[in-house]
Short mmCIF file of C-alpha atoms and ligand atoms in Angstrom, two decimals:
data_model
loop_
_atom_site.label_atom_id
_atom_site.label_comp_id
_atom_site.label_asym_id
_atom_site.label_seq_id
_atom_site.Cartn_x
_atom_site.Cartn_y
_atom_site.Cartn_z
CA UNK A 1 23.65 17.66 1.57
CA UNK A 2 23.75 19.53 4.78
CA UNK A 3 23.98 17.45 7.84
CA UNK A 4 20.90 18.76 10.19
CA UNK A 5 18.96 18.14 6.20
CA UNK A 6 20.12 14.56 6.31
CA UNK A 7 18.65 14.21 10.04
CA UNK A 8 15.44 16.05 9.41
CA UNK A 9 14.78 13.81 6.54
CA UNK A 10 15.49 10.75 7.46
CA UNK A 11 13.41 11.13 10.96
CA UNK A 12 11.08 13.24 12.64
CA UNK A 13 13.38 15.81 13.77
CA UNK A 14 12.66 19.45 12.80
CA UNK A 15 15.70 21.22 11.66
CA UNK A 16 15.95 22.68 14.36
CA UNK A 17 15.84 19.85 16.54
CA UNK A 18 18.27 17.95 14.06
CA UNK A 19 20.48 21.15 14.89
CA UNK A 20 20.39 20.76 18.26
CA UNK A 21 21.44 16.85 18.53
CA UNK A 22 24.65 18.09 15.81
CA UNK A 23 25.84 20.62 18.35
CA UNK A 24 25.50 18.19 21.24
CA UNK A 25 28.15 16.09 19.61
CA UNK A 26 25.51 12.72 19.52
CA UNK A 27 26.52 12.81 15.53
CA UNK A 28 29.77 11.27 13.77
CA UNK A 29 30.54 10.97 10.44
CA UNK A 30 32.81 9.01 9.69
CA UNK A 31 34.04 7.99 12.87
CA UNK A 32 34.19 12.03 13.80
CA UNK A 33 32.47 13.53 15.59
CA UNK A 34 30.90 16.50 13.86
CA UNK A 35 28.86 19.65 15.94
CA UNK A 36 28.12 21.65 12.66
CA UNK A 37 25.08 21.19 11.41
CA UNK A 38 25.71 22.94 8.07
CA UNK A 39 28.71 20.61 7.44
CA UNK A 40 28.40 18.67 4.15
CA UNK A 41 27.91 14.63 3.87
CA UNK A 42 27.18 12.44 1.25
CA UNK A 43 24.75 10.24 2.55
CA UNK A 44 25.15 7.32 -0.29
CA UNK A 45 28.73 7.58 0.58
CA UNK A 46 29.22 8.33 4.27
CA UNK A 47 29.13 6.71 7.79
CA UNK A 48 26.41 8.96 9.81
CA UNK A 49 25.83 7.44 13.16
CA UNK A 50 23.70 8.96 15.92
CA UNK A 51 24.94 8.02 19.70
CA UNK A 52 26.91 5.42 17.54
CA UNK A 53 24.39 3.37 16.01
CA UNK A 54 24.19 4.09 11.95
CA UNK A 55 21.32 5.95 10.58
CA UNK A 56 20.78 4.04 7.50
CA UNK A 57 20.22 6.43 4.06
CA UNK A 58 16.81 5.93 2.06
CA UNK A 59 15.99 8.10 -0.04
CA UNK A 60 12.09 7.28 -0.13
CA UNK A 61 10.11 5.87 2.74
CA UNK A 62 7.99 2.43 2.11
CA UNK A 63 5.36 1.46 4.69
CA UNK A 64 2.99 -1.63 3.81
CA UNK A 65 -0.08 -1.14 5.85
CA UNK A 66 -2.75 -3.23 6.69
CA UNK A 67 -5.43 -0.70 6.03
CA UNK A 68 -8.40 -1.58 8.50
CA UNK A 69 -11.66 -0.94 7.57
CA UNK A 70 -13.26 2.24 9.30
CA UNK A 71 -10.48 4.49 7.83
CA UNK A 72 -10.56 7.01 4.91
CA UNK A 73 -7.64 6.72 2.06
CA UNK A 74 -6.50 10.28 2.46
CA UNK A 75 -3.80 12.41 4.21
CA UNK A 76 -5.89 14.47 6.22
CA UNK A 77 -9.58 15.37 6.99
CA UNK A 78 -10.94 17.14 9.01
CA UNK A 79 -13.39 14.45 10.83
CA UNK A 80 -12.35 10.80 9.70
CA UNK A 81 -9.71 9.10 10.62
CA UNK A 82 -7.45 8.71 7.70
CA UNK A 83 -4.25 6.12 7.33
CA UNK A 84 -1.79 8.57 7.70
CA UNK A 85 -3.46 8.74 10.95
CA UNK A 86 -2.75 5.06 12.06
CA UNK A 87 1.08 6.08 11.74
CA UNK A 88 3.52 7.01 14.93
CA UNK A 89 4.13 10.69 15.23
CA UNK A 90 8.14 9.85 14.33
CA UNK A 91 6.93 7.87 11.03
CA UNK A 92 4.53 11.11 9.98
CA UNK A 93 7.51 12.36 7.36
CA UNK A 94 6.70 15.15 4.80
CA UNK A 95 5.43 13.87 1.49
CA UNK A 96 4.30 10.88 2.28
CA UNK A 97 0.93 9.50 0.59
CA UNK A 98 -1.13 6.69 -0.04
CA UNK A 99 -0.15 5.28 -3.16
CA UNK A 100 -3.95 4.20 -5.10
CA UNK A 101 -6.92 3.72 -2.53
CA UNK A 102 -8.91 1.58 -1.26
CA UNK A 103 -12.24 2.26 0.10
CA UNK A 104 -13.51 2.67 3.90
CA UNK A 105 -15.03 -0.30 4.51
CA UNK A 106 -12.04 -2.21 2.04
CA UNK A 107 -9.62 -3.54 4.48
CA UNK A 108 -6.04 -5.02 3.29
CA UNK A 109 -2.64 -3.89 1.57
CA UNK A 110 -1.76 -0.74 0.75
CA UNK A 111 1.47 1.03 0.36
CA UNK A 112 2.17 4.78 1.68
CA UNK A 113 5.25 6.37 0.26
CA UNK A 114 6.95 9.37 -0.70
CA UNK A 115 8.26 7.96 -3.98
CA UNK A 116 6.21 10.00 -6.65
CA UNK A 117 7.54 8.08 -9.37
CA UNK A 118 6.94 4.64 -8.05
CA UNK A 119 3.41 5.47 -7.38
CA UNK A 120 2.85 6.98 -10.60
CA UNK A 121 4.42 3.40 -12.57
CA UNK A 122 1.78 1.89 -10.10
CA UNK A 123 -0.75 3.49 -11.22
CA UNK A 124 -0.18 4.99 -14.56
CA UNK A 125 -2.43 3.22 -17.18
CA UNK A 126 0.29 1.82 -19.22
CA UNK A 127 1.92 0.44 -16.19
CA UNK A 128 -0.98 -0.33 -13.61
CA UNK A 129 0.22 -2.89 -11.32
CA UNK A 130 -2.09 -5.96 -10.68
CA UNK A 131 -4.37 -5.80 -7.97
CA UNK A 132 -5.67 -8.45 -6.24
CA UNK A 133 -8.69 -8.61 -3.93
CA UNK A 134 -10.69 -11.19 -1.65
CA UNK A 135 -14.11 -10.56 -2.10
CA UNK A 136 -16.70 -12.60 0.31
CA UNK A 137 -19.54 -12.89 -1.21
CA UNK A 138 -23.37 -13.21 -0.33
CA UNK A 139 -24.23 -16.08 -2.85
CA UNK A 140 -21.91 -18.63 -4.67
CA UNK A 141 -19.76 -17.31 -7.36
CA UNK A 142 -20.22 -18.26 -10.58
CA UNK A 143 -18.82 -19.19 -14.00
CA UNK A 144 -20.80 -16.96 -15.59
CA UNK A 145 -19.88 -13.80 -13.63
CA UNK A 146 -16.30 -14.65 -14.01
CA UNK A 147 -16.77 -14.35 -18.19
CA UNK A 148 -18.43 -11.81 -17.62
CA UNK A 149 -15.74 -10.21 -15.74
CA UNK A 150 -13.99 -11.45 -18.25
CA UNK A 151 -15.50 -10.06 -21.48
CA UNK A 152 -14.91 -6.60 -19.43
CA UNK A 153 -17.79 -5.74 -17.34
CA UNK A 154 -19.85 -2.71 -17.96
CA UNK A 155 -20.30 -0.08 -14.94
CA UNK A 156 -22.86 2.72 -14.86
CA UNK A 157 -21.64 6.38 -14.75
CA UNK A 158 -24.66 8.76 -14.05
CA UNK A 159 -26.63 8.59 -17.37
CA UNK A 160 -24.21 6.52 -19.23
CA UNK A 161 -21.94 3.05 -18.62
CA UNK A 162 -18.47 2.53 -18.64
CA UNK A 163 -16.81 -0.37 -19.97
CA UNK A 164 -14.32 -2.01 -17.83
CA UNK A 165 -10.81 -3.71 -18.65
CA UNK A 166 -11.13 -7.65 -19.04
CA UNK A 167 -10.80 -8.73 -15.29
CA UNK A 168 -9.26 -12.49 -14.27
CA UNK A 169 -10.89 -14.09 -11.33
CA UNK A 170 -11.03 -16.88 -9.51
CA UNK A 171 -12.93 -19.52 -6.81
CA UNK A 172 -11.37 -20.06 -3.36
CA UNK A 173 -14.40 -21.48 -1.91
CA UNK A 174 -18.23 -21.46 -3.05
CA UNK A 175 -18.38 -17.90 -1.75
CA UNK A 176 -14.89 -16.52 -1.46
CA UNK A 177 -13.56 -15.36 -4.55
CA UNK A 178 -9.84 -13.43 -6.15
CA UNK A 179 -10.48 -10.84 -8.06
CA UNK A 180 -7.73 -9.00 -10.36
CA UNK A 181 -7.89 -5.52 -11.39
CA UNK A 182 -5.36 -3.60 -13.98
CA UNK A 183 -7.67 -0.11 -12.46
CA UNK A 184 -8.81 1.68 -10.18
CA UNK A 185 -12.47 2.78 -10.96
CA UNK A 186 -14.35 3.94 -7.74
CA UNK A 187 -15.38 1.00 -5.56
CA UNK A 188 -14.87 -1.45 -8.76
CA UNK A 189 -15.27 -5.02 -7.15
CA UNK A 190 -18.34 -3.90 -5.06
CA UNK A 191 -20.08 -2.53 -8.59
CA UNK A 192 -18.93 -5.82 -10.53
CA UNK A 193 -19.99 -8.05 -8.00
CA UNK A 194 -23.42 -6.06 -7.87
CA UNK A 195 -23.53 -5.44 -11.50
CA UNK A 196 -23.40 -9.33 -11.79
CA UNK A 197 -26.56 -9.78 -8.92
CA UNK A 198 -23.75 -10.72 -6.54
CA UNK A 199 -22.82 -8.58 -3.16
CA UNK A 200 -19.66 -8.42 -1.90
CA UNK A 201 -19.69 -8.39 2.11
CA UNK A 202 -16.49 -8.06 2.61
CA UNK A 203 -13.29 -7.13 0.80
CA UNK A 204 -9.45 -7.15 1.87
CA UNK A 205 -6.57 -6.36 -0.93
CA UNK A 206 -3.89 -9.28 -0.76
CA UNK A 207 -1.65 -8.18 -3.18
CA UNK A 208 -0.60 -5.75 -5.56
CA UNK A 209 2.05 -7.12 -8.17
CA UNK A 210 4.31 -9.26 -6.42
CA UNK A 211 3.94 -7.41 -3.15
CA UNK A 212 1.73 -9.12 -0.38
CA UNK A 213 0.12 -8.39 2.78
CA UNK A 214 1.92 -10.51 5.45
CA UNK A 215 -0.90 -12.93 6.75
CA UNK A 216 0.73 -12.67 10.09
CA UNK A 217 0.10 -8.49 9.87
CA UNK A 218 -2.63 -7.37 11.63
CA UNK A 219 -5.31 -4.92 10.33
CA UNK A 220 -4.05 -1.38 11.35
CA UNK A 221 -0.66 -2.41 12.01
CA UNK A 222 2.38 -1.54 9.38
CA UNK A 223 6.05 -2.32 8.10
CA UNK A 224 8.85 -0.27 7.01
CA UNK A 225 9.82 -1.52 3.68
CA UNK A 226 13.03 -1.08 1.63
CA UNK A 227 12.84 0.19 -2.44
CA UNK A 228 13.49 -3.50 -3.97
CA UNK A 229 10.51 -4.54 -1.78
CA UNK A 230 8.75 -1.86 -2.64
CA UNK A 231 8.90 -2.03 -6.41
CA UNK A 232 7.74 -5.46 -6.91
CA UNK A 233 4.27 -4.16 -7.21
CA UNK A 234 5.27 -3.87 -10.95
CA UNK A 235 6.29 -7.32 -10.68
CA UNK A 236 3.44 -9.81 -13.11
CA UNK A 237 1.99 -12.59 -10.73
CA UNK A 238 -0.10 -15.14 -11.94
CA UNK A 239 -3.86 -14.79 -10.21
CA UNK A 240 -3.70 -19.38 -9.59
CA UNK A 241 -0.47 -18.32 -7.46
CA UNK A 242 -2.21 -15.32 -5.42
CA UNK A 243 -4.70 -18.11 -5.14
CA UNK A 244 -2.78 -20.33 -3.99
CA UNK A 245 -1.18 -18.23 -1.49
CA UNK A 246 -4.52 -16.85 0.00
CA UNK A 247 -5.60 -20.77 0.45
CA UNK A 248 -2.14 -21.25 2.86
CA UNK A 249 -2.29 -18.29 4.58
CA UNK A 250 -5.58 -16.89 5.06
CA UNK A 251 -7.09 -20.09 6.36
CA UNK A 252 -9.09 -18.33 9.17
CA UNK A 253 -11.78 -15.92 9.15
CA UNK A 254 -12.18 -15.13 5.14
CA UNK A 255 -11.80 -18.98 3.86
CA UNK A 256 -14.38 -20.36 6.53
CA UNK A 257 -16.25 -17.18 6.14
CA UNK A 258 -16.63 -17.80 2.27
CA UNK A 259 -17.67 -21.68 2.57
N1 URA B 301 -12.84 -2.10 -5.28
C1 URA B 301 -13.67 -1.72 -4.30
O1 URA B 301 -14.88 -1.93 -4.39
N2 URA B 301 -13.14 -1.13 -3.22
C2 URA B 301 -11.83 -0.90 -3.07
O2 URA B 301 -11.41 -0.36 -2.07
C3 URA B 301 -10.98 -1.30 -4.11
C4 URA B 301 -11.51 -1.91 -5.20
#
C-alpha cells in the first residue's frame, strides 16, 4: 500500500494533505524517515510513526455511540441531524455507517463502522445478533404480554399482520422492562408494547450480543473500539445476565423511572 493511502485512511487527511506531511519528513517507517509519499509499506508489518508517535493499523473503524434521542439513524439528510453528525470532523472517515438503527426518539447503543461484513453477520437473518432494549413503560408489565411476546407477537402491516419471531423478556421493576429482539422490524418494541395495550415512554438499547453501552457513557458521546470488541455482538448472552447488568449499572434515571 502506498504510504500517503495508509495516512489518508487511517485519519482525516486528504491525500493530498497526507502528501504534504510525507514530504515534510514528520513520517518514518521503520525508524527512517521517508518523504515519498508513493513509497510502499506494509501496514500489518511495518513501524509507521508520525512526529514519532506510532499510527496504529486498523483496517475497519469501530465507534460505540450512545445514540441520543433527537437524532436520525442515517448518514446524511438534508435537515435532521443524523449520528454521523455527532462525530468530530477527524473521525468523519469514508464508508463509515450505522450498523442496524434505532429510531429518533430510541436513545442507547449503536455501533457505526466501516466493516461491511461485520454489519451484515449482525444483521443477516441467519446470524442476527441479540438485541436488547429498556423499555419504560406507562402501566406495569405483565406475564401475559411477556407470552405473548413469547408465542411471537403479531404486528400490523397496512391491510395485513406480520408475525413476529418469539421474543424473551423480562421485569426490572413493575414498569421497566428488557426486551430481546433477533430483528429489526420498524419501531418493533413500541408496536409490541402497544400491540399488547402497553406504551412504551421511553426506550434506550443496552446491548447488542455481548457488546454493551458503558453506563458511565453519556448520551451523544462515543468510543473508538478495536475488531475483537467489536465482534462480540455475535457473541449469545443470556437476557437474566443483561438483566442483571442493567439492575447494577443503570440504577438512576430508568430503574427509579420504571418503579
Ligand atoms: N424498537 C423500536 O421501537 N425502536 C427502535 O429504535 C428499536 C427497536
Amino acid at each position: 500500500m502506498r504510504l500517503d493511502r495508509f495516512f489518508s485512511g487511517q485519519t482525516a487527511l486528504a491525500r493530498k494533505e497526507a502528501a504534504a506531511l510525507i514530504k515534510s519528513g514528520a513520517v518514518s517507517v521503520n525508524g527512517t524517515v521517508i518523504r515519498r509519499p508513493d513509497a510502499a509499506v506494509d501496514p500489518e508489518n511495518d513501524r509507521i510513526t508520525l512526529r514519532g508517535e506510532p499510527v496504529l493499523y486498523q483496517k475497519h473503524r469501530y465507534i460505540l455511540l450512545h445514540k441520543p434521542a433527537g437524532v436520525i439513524t442515517a448518514s446524511r439528510d438534508r435537515s435532521q441531524k443524523t449520528v454521523l453528525d455527532l462525530l468530530k470532523p477527524e473521525d468523519r472517515l469514508p464508508g463509515l455507517s450505522p450498523a442496524g438503527r434505532l429510531d429518533k426518539d430510541t436513545s442507547g447503543l449503536l455501533l457505526i463502522t466501516d466493516d461491511g461484513q461485520l454489519t451484515h453477520r449482525m444483521l443477516a437473518p441467519k446470524t442476527h445478533a441479540p438485541k436488547f432494549y429498556l423499555a419504560a413503560l406507562r402501566d406495569p408489565f405483565t406475564e401475559e404480554t411477556a407470552a405473548r411476546f413469547r408465542a411471537g407477537m403479531m404486528l400490523r402491516e397496512g391491510d395485513t399482520e406480520e408475525p413476529c419471531l418469539p421474543a424473551e423478556s423480562a421485569a426490572i421493576a413493575e414498569r421497566l422492562a428488557v426486551i430481546e429482539l433477533h430483528e429489526g422490524k420498524y419501531h418493533q418494541v413500541r408496536r409490541m408494547f402497544a400491540a399488547a395495550g402497553n406504551f412504551v415512554e421511553n426506550l434506550l438499547r443496552v446491548q447488542i450480543g455481548m457488546l454493551q453501552l458503558p453506563p458511565d457513557l453519556p448520551a451523544g458521546a462515543y468510543l473508538h473500539i478495536f475488531h475483537k470488541d467489536a465482534e462480540s455482538v455475535l457473541r449469545k448472552t443470556h437476557i437474566s445476565d443483561v438483566c442483571a447488568f442493567i439492575s447494577q449499572n443503570y440504577s438512576s434515571y430508568w430503574i427509579n423511572r420504571g418503579k
